[in-house]
Every structure is written in structure tokens, then in C-alpha cells.
Amino acid sequence: MEIKDYLQYIEADPEICHGKPVFKGTRVMVWQVLELLGAGYKTPQILSLYDSLPTNAVDSAMGFAVDIVKEIS
């Protein structure tokens, strides 16, 4: 997955979760997936917890995080 491909899976809308980045069509926030990754969860485990997520959700969250860190560095 190209890093910018996450844009097709992630959105921030002031009407959804106070504008926090979420996975499109869900109320699952990107930080929730990143937190699970940090806790050692594997992609299949995360997807089983949030069955509404697309299979590329974890990769999308990582790409999003990489771009945010690059932007603030």
C-alpha cells in the first residue's frame, strides 16, 4: 500500500466523533487501531475486534501515522 492510499479509508468529519480521524463508514477512530498495534496486537486480532473495518485498515492507520509524524518533524 502506498502511504497516501490511506486517504481512501480514513476521513475526519466534524459531525463524526468530534472530527477525529475515523475509518470511513465507521465510528472506529484511527488512534484506537494505533493503540492496539502499540500494545502488540496483530492485524487479524484488530480486525476481529472491529468487524466493520476494511482489511486495509491497519495499513491505512500506519500510513496515516507516518505522514503525521513527518509533518510535525
Short mmCIF file of C-alpha atoms in Angstrom, two decimals, residues 2-72:
data_model
loop_
_atom_site.label_atom_id
_atom_site.label_comp_id
_atom_site.label_asym_id
_atom_site.label_seq_id
_atom_site.Cartn_x
_atom_site.Cartn_y
_atom_site.Cartn_z
CA GLU A 2 1.31 3.42 -0.91
CA ILE A 3 1.39 5.75 2.06
CA LYS A 4 -1.19 8.18 0.63
CA ASP A 5 -3.59 5.32 -0.13
CA TYR A 6 -4.90 5.68 3.41
CA LEU A 7 -6.96 8.65 2.22
CA GLN A 8 -9.48 6.26 0.66
CA TYR A 9 -10.06 4.63 4.07
CA ILE A 10 -9.74 7.47 6.60
CA GLU A 11 -11.76 10.65 6.99
CA ALA A 12 -12.22 13.44 9.52
CA ASP A 13 -15.70 14.94 9.65
CA PRO A 14 -16.78 17.36 12.40
CA GLU A 15 -20.11 15.51 12.55
CA ILE A 16 -18.46 12.15 13.32
CA CYS A 17 -16.56 11.60 16.58
CA HIS A 18 -15.92 15.33 17.00
CA GLY A 19 -13.79 15.44 13.85
CA LYS A 20 -11.28 12.84 14.99
CA PRO A 21 -9.89 10.71 12.14
CA VAL A 22 -12.04 7.60 11.68
CA PHE A 23 -12.27 4.81 9.17
CA LYS A 24 -14.84 5.72 6.54
CA GLY A 25 -18.28 4.33 7.20
CA THR A 26 -17.45 3.55 10.85
CA ARG A 27 -17.00 5.30 14.15
CA VAL A 28 -13.75 3.47 14.80
CA MET A 29 -11.08 6.08 15.40
CA VAL A 30 -7.61 5.70 13.93
CA TRP A 31 -5.99 6.16 17.33
CA GLN A 32 -7.82 3.07 18.60
CA VAL A 33 -6.16 0.88 15.98
CA LEU A 34 -2.77 2.50 16.54
CA GLU A 35 -3.09 1.95 20.28
CA LEU A 36 -3.79 -1.74 19.73
CA LEU A 37 -0.76 -2.03 17.45
CA GLY A 38 1.35 -0.41 20.15
CA ALA A 39 0.03 -2.95 22.64
CA GLY A 40 1.25 -5.78 20.41
CA TYR A 41 -1.97 -6.79 18.69
CA LYS A 42 -1.61 -8.30 15.21
CA THR A 43 -3.73 -7.25 12.24
CA PRO A 44 -6.08 -10.27 12.37
CA GLN A 45 -6.73 -9.65 16.08
CA ILE A 46 -7.60 -6.00 15.43
CA LEU A 47 -9.89 -6.85 12.54
CA SER A 48 -11.69 -9.40 14.69
CA LEU A 49 -12.34 -6.75 17.34
CA TYR A 50 -13.73 -4.28 14.79
CA ASP A 51 -15.58 -6.31 12.18
CA SER A 52 -16.70 -3.11 10.42
CA LEU A 53 -13.12 -2.28 9.40
CA PRO A 54 -11.85 -2.96 5.90
CA THR A 55 -8.95 -5.38 5.65
CA ASN A 56 -6.58 -2.50 4.80
CA ALA A 57 -7.48 -0.57 7.96
CA VAL A 58 -4.32 -1.36 9.89
CA ASP A 59 -2.04 -0.47 6.98
CA SER A 60 -4.06 2.70 6.48
CA ALA A 61 -3.63 3.67 10.13
CA MET A 62 0.12 3.14 9.87
CA GLY A 63 0.38 5.22 6.70
CA PHE A 64 -1.64 7.98 8.34
CA ALA A 65 0.61 7.93 11.42
CA VAL A 66 3.76 8.07 9.29
CA ASP A 67 2.52 11.15 7.46
CA ILE A 68 1.52 12.89 10.70
CA VAL A 69 4.94 12.27 12.24
CA LYS A 70 6.68 13.50 9.08
CA GLU A 71 4.54 16.63 9.12
CA ILE A 72 5.39 17.58 12.70
#
